[in-house]
Coordinates of C-alpha atoms and ligand atoms in Angstrom, one line a residue:
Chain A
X1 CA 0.0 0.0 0.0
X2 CA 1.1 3.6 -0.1
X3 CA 2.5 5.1 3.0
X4 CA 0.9 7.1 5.2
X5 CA 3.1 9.7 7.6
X6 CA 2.9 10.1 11.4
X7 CA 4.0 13.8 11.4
X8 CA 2.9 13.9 15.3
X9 CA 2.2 12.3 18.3
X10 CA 0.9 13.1 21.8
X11 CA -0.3 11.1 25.5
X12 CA -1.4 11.9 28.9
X13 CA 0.3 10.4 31.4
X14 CA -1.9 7.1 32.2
X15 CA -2.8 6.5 35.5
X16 CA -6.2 6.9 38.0
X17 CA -6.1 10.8 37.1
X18 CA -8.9 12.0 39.7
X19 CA -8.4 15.6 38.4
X20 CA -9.0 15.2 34.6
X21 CA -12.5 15.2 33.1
X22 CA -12.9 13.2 29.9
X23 CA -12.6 16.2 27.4
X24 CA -9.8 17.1 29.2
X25 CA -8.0 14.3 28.5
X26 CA -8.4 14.1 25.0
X27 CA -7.7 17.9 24.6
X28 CA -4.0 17.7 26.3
X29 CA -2.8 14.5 24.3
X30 CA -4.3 16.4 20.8
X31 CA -2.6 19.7 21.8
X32 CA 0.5 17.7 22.2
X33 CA 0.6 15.9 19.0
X34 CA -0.3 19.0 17.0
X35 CA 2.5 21.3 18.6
X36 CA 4.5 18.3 17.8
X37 CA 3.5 17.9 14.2
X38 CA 3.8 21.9 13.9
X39 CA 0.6 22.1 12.0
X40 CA -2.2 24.9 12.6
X41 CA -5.5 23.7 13.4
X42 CA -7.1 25.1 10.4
X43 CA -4.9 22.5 8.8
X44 CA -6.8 19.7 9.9
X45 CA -9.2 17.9 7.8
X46 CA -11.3 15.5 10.1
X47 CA -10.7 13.4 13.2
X48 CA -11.4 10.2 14.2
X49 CA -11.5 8.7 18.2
X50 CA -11.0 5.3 19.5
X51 CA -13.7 4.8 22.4
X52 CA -15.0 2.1 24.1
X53 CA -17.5 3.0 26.4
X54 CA -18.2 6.6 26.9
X55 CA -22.4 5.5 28.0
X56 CA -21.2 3.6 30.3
X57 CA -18.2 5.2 31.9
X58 CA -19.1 8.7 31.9
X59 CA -22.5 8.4 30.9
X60 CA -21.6 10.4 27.5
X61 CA -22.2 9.1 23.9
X62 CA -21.9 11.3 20.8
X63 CA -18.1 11.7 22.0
X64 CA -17.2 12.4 18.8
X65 CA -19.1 16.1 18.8
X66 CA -17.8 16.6 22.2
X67 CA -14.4 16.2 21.6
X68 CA -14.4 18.1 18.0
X69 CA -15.9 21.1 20.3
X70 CA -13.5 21.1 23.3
X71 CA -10.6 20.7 20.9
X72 CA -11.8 23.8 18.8
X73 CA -11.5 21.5 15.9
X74 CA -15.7 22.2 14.7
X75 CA -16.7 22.0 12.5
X76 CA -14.4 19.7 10.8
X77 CA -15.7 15.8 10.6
X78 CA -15.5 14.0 13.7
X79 CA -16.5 10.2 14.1
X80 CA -15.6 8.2 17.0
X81 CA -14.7 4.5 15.9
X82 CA -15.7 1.3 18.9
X83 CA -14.6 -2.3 19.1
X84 CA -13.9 -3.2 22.5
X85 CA -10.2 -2.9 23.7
X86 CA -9.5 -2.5 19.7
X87 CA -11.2 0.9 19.4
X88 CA -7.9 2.7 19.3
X89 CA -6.1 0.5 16.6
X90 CA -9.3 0.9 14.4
X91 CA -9.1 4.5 15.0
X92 CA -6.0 4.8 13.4
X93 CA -6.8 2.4 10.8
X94 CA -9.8 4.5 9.4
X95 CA -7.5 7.5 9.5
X96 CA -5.3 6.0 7.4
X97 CA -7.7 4.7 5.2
X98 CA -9.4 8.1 4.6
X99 CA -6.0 9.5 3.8
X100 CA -5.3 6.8 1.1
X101 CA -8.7 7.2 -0.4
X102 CA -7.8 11.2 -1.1
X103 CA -10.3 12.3 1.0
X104 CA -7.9 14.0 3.3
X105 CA -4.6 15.1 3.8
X106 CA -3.9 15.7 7.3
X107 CA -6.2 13.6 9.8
X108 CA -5.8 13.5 13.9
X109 CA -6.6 10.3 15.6
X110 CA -7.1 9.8 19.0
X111 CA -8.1 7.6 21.4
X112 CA -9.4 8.9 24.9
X113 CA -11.1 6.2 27.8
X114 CA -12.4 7.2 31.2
X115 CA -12.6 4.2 33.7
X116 CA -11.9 5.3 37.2
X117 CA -15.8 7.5 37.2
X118 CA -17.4 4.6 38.2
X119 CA -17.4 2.3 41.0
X120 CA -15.0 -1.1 40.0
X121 CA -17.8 -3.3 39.8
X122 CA -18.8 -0.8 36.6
X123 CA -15.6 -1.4 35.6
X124 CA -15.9 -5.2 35.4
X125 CA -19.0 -5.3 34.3
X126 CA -18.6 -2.7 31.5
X127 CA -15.9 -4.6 29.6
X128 CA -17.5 -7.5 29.8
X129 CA -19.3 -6.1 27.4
X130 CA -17.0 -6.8 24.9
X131 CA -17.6 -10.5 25.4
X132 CA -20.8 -12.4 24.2
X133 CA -23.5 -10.4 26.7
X134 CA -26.0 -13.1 26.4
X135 CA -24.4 -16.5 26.0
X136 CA -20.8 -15.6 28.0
X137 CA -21.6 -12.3 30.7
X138 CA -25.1 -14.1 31.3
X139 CA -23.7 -17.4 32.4
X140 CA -21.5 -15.5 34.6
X141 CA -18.6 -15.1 32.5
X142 CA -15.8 -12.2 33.5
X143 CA -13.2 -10.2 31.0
X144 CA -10.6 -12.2 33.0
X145 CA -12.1 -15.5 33.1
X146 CA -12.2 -15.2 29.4
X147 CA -8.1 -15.1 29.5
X148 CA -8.2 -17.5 31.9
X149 CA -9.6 -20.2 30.0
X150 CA -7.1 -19.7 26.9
X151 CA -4.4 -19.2 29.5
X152 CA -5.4 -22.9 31.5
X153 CA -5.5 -24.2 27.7
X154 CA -2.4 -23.3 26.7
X155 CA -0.8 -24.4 29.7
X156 CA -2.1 -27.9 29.3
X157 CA -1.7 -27.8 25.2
X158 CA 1.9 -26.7 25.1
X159 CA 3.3 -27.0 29.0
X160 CA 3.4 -22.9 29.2
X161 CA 4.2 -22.8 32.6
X162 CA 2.6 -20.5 35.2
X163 CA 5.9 -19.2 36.3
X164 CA 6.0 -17.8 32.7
X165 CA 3.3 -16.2 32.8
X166 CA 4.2 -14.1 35.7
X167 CA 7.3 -13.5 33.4
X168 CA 5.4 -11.2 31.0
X169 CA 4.3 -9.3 33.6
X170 CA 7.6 -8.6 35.5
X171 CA 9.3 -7.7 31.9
X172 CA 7.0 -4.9 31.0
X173 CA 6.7 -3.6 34.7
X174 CA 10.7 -3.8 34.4
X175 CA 10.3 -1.5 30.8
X176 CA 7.4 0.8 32.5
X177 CA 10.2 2.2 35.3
X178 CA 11.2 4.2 32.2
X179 CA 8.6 5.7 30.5
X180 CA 7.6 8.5 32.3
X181 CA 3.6 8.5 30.6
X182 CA 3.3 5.0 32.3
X183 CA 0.8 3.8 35.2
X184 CA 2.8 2.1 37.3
X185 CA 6.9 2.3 37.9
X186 CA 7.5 -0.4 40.3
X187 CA 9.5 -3.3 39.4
X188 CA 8.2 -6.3 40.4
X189 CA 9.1 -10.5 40.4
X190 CA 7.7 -13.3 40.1
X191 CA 7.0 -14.5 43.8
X192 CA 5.2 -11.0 43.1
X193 CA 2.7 -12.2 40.4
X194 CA 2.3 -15.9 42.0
X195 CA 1.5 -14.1 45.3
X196 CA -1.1 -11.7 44.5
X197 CA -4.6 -12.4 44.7
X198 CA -6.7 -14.5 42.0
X199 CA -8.8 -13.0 40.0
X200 CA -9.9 -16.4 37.7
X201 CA -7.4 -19.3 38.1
X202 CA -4.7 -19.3 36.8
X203 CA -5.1 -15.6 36.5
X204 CA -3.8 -13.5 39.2
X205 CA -4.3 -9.9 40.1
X206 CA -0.8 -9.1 38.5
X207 CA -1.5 -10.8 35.1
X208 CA -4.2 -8.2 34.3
X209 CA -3.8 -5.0 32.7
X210 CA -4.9 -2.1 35.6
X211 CA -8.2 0.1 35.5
X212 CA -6.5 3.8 33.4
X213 CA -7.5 6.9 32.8
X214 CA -5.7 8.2 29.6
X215 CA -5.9 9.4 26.2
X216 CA -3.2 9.3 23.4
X217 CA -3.4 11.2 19.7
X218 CA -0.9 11.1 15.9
X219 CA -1.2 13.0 13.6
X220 CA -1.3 11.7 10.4
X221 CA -0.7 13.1 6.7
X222 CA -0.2 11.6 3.3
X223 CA 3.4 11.2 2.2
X224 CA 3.4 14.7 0.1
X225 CA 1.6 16.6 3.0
X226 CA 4.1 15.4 5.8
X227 CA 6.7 17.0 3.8
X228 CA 5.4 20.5 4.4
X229 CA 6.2 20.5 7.8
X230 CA 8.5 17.4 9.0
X231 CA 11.5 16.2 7.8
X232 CA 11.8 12.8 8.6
X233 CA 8.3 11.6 9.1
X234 CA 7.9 7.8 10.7
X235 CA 5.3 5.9 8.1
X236 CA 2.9 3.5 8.3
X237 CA 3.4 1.2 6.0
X238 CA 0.8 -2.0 6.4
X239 CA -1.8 -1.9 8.0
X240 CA -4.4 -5.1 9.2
X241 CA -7.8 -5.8 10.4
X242 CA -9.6 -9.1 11.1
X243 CA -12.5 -10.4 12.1
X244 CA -13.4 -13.7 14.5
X245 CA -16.4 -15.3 16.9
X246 CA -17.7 -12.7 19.6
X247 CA -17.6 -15.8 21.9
X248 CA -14.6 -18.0 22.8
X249 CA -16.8 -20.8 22.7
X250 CA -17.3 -20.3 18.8
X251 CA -13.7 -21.0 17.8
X252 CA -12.4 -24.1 16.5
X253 CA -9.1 -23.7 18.8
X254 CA -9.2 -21.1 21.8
X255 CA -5.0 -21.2 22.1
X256 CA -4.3 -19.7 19.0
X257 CA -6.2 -16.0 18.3
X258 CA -7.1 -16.4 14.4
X259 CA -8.2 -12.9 14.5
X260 CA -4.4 -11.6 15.3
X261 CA -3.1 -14.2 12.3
X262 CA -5.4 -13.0 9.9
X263 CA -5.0 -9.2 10.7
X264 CA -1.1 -9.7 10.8
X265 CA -1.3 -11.4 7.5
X266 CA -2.6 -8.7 5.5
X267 CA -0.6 -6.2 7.3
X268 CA 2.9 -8.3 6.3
X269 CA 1.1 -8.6 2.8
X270 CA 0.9 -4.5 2.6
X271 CA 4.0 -3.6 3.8
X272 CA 5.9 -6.7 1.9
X273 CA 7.3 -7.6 5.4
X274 CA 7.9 -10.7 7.3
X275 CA 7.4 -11.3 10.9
X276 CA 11.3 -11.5 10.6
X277 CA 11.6 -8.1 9.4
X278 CA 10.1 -6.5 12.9
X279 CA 12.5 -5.4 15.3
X280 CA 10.4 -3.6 18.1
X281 CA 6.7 -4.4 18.7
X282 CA 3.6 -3.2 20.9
X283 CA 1.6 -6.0 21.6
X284 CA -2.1 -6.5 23.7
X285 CA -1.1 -7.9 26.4
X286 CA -4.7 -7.2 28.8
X287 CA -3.5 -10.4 30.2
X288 CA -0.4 -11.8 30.3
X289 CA -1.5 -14.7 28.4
X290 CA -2.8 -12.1 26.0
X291 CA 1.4 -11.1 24.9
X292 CA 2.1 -14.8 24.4
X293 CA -0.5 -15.3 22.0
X294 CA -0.1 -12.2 20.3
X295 CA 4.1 -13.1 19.6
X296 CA 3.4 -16.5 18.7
X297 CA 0.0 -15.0 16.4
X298 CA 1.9 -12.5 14.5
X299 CA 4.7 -15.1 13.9
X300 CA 7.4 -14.2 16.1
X301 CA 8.0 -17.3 17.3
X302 CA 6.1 -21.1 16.7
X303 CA 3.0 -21.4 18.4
X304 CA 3.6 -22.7 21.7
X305 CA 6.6 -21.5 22.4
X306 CA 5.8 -17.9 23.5
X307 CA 6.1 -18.7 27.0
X308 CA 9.4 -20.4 26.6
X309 CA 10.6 -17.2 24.5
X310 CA 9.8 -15.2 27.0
X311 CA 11.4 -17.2 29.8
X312 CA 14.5 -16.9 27.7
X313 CA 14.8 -12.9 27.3
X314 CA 13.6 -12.9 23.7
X315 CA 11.0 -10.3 24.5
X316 CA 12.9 -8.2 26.6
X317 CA 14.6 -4.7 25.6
X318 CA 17.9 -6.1 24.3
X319 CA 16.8 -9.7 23.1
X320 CA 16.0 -10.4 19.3
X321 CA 12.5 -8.9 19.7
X322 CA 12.0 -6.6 22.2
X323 CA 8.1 -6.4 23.0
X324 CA 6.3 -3.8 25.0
X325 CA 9.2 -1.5 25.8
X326 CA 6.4 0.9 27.0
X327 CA 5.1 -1.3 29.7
X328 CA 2.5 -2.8 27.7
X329 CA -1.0 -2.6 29.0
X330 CA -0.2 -4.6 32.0
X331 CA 2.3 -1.5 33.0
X332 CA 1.8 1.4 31.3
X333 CA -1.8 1.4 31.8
X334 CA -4.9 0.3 29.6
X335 CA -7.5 3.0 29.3
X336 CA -9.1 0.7 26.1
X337 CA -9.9 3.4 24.1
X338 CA -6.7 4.9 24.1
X339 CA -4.3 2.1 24.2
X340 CA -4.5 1.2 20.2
X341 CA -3.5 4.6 20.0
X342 CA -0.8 4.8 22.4
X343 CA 0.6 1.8 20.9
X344 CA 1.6 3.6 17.9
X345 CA 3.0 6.3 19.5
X346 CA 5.4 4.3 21.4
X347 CA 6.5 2.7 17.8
X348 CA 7.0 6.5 16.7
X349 CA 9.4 7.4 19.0
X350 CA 11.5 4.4 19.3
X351 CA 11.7 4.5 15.3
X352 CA 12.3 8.8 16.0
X353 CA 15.3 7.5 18.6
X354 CA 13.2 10.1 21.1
X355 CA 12.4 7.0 23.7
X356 CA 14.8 7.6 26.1
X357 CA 16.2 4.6 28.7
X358 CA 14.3 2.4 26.7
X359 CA 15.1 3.1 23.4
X360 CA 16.2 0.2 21.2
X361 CA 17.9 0.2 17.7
X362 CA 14.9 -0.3 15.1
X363 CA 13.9 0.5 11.8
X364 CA 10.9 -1.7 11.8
X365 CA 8.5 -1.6 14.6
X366 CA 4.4 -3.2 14.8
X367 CA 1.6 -2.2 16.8
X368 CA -1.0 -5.4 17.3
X369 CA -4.6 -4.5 18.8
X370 CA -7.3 -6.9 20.6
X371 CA -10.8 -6.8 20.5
X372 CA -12.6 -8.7 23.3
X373 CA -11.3 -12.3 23.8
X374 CA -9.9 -12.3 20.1
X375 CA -13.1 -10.9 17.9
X376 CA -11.6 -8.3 16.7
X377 CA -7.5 -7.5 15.8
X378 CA -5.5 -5.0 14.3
X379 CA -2.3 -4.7 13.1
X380 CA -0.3 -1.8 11.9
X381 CA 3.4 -1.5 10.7
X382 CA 5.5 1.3 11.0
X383 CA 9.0 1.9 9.5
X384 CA 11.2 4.9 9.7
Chain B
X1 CA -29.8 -7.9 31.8
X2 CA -33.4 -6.5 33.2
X3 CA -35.4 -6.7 30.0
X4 CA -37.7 -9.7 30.0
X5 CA -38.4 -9.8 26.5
X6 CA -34.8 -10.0 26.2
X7 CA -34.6 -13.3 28.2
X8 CA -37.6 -15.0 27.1
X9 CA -37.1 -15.1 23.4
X10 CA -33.2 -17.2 24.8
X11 CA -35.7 -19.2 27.2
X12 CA -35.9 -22.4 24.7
X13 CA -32.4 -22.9 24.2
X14 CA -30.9 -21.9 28.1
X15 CA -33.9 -24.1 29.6
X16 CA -33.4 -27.0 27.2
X17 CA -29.9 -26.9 25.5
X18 CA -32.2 -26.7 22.2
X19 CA -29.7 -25.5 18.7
X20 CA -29.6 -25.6 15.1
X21 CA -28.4 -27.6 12.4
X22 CA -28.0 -26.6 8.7
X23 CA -29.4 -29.2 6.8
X24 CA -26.8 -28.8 4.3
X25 CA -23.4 -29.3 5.7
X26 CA -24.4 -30.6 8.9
X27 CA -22.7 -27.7 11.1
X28 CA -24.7 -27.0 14.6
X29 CA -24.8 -24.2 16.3
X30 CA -25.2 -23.3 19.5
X31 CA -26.4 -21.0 21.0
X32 CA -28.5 -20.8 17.9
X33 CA -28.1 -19.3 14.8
X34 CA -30.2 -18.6 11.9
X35 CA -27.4 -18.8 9.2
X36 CA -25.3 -21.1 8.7
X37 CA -21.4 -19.6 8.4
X38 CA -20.4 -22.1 6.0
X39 CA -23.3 -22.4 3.5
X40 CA -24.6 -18.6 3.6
X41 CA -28.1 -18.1 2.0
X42 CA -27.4 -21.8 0.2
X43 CA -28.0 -23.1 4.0
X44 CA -31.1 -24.2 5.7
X45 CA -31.3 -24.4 9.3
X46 CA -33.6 -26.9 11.7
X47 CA -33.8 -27.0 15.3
X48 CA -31.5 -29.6 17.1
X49 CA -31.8 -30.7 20.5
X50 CA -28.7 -31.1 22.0
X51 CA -27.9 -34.2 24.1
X52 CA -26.4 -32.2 27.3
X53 CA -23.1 -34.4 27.2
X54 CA -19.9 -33.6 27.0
X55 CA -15.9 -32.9 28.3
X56 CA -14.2 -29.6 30.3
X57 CA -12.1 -28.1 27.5
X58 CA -11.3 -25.6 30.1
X59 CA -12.0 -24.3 33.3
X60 CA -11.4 -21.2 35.7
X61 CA -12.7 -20.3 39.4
X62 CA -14.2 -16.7 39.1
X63 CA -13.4 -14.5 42.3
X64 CA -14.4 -11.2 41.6
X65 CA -18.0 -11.9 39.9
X66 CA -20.0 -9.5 38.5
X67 CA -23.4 -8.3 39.7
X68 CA -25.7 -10.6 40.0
X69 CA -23.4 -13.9 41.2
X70 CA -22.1 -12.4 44.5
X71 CA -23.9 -15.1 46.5
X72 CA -22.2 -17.8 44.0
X73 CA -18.3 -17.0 44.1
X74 CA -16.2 -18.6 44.0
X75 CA -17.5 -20.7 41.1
X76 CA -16.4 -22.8 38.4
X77 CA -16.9 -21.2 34.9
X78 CA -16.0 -23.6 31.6
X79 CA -15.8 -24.1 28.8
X80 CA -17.5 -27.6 27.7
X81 CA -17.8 -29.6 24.3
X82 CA -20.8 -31.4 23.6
X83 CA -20.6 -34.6 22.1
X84 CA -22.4 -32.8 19.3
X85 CA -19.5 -30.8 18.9
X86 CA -19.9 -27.6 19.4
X87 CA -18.7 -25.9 22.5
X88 CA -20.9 -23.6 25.8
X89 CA -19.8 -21.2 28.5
X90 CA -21.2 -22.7 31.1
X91 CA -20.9 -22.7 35.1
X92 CA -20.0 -26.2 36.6
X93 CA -21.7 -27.3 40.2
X94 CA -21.8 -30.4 42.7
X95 CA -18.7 -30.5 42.6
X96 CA -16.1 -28.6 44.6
X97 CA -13.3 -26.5 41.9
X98 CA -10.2 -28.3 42.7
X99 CA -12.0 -31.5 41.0
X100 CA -12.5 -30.1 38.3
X101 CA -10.1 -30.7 35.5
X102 CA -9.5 -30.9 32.0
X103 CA -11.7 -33.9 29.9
X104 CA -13.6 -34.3 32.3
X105 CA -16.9 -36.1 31.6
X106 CA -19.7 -33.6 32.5
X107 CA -24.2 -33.5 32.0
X108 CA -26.5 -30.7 31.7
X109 CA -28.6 -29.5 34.9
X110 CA -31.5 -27.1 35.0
X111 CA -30.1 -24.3 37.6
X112 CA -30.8 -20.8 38.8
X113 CA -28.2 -18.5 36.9
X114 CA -28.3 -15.2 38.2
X115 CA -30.8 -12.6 40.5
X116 CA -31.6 -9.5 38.8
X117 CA -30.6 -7.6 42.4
X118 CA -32.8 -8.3 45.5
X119 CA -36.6 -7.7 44.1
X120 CA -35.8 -8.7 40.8
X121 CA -36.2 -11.4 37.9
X122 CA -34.5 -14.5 38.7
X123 CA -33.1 -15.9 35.9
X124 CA -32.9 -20.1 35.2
X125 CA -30.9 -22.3 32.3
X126 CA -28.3 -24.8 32.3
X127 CA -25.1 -25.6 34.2
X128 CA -23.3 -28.5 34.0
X129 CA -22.0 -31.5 36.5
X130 CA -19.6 -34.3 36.9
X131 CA -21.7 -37.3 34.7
X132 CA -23.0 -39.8 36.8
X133 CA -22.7 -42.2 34.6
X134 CA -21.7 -43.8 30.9
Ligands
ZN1 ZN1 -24.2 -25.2 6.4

């Protein structure tokens, strides 16, 4: 496909931010990807937001009207774009996608969620939402259990050990003590994670991703655009979007997430890259199980062997595939709306050089977005 | 989950495990369907009813439930195939969680699912125990 240009990026720090209202949010991560793209707003054609559940977490819908307003952006275009956990990766993919249709030249995309408004219970209840709400939630199904059950699976298909698990979890808390936008900068071990409480055996409180408040925005621009005003723009160049069953219980095989293969398929196809090609990633890892099935998904490594990968450093910031240097979602924070988004703008500055103690040498980094239990993924690849 | 209507056009199948089958490649589906993935519009679909047999694929212990189950946890949530073949999200009972394992040989019981808060509806359907017998 052509390439599309990130000319900016911006994020709130992520975190339970008591003191920020929803607009808010989304207004301080958009003023800080347009000051860094150097653009005016009047140069701005239309904007697209990654949201999950404004109704339910601050009782607002029509977010995309809102947050056109607050920004001073009316009246150009605003839609908001929603699939779960996903919302943010789609965001980004229907910006690019208007950009490569000519309809517009310079497009922001955000992503903004809300979560700590409401009471936990809210919180639960509202993304398991993203799950089957009448066959899974009914029966008494939970976000977590959901993970839980590939996670137990997995374990007893390919001998991924518990201990490894915990693993995932203590690398990208290790990786969040750098970035200064992230949750949570605590390092943590493994006694840590097989200590804390269970949520849904054999998921423990530290193998889930925390409740965030947080919003993250790019700027994008077709290639002739970017030129205006950056000189060395980072581009997108495949992007990757599949479909699978809302329920678990639907899929032929729960251990591997066909959604992820599928997306990651067509965004290789695009960019005429191989999963050998990619040097940094951003993954979905909600659960820890969640950034085993995503490395082995996109092709990484064989399926099955993500946990054994991970035991052996592969993943970590100076191994052959660094994943997550941001923290992930388990450590930088997972506000669901935003986190597609935020994904991308970690990409952007390790490929810029501009991410600090936990910058890596890359030329070639990927950004891979969950949906629910696997209904919905979304890959995009960036190079420099 | 307040709206009746809601629950009692699901009422057939959670009350009696009853699905579809597409007459044309012999996929069932359940919870039901009324197109068939494989065929599209070539497909036909009857009703099927479902023999309540089947293994633990999976299993998990929720802790934190949602509203609605607080008088349950901890429970046993899974994730069982029917000898049919086609797989439900479905709580197991009579049985305490750390017997519960993998392949394990399980039946369908009628069971109270969840109370809409204290005054309200209380919903029924199935759940699933260790098979008496073979
Ligand atoms: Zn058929």
């Amino acid at each position: 496909m052509k390439r599309v240009a990130v000319i900016g990026v911006g994020l709130t720090k992520f975190g339970e931010l008591w003191e920020t209202s929803f607009s808010q949010l989304f207004v301080e991560a958009g003023a800080m990807a347009i000051n860094d793209a150097g653009i005016d707003g009047s140069d701005i054609d239309a904007l697209y937001v990654g949201n999950m559940s404004g109704g339910r977490f601050v009782d607002q819908e029509h977010i995309s009207c809102l947050i056109a307003d607050h920004a001073g952006l009316a009246p150009i275009p605003a839609t908001r774009v929603e699939a779960a956990c996903a919302s943010g990766g789609l965001a980004i993919r229907q910006g690019v996608m208007s950009i490569l249709s000519g309809f517009h030249d310079i497009v922001v995309v955000g992503g903004v969620e809300k979560m700590t408004d409401v009471v936990t219970e809210k919180t639960t209840q509202t993304l398991a939402t993203a799950s089957d709400s009448e066959w899974e939630a009914f029966m008494g199904m939970t976000f977590p259990g959901l993970y839980a059950l590939i996670a137990r699976r997995h374990m007893h298909e390919y001998g991924t050990t518990r201990e490894q698990l915990a693993m995932v979890s203590v690398k990208n808390h290790e990786n969040a003590i750098h970035n200064p936008y992230a949750q949570f900068h605590s390092k943590i071990t493994v006694e840590d994670v097989l200590r804390s409480p269970l949520v849904a055996d054999p998921l423990r409180l530290l193998d889930c991703s925390p409740i965030t408040d947080g919003a993250a925005c790019v700027v994008l621009a077709s290639e002739e655009k970017a030129r205006e005003f950056v000189d060395n723009p980072v581009y997108i160049t495949g992007s990757g979007q599949a479909s699978s069953t809302i329920a678990l219980h639907d899929r032929k095989k729960i251990t591997v997430t066909d959604a992820t293969v599928n997306a990651a398929k067509e965004a290789y196809a695009r960019a005429k890259r191989e999963p050998r090609d990619i040097q940094v990633a951003e993954v979905h890892d909600a659960f820890t199980i969640g950034e085993i099935l995503a490395i082995e998904g996109l092709g990484f490594v064989e399926i099955g062997k993500g946990g054994k990968a991970t035991e052996e450093g592969e993943t970590a910031i100076g191994g052959r595939i660094p994943v997550n240097t941001s923290g992930g979602l388990k450590a930088k924070g997972h506000p669901v709306g935003a986190t597609g988004v935020a994904q991308v703008v970690e990409i952007v500055l390790q490929l810029r050089g501009e991410a600090g103690k936990r910058q890596v040498d890359a030329d070639v980094g990927l950004t891979h977005n969950v949906g629910g239990s696997g209904g919905t993924a979304v890959v995009h690849i960036l190079e420099k | 989950m307040s709206s009746i209507p809601r629950f009692w056009r699901n009422m057939k199948s959670r009350y009696n495990l009853i699905g579809k089958r597409c007459t044309r490649c012999g996929e069932i589906y359940f919870p039901p369907r009324n197109f068939c993935s494989n065929c599209r519009r070539r497909g036909e679909l009857e009703e099927v009813q479902l023999s309540g047999k089947g293994e633990v694929v999976s299993y998990t212990v929720i802790r934190t439930p949602p509203e609605g189950f607080e008088r349950q946890a901890p429970y046993v949530m899974a994730l069982v195939k029917l000898d049919e073949g086609v797989m439900v999200t479905t709580q197991i009972v009579d049985v305490s969680p750390e017997e519960v394992e993998i392949g394990m040989r399980v039946e369908s019981v009628f069971r109270k699912i969840q109370e809409d808060g204290e005054a309200g509806l209380i919903y029924y359907g199935f759940k699933f125990r260790p098979a008496k017998e073979e």
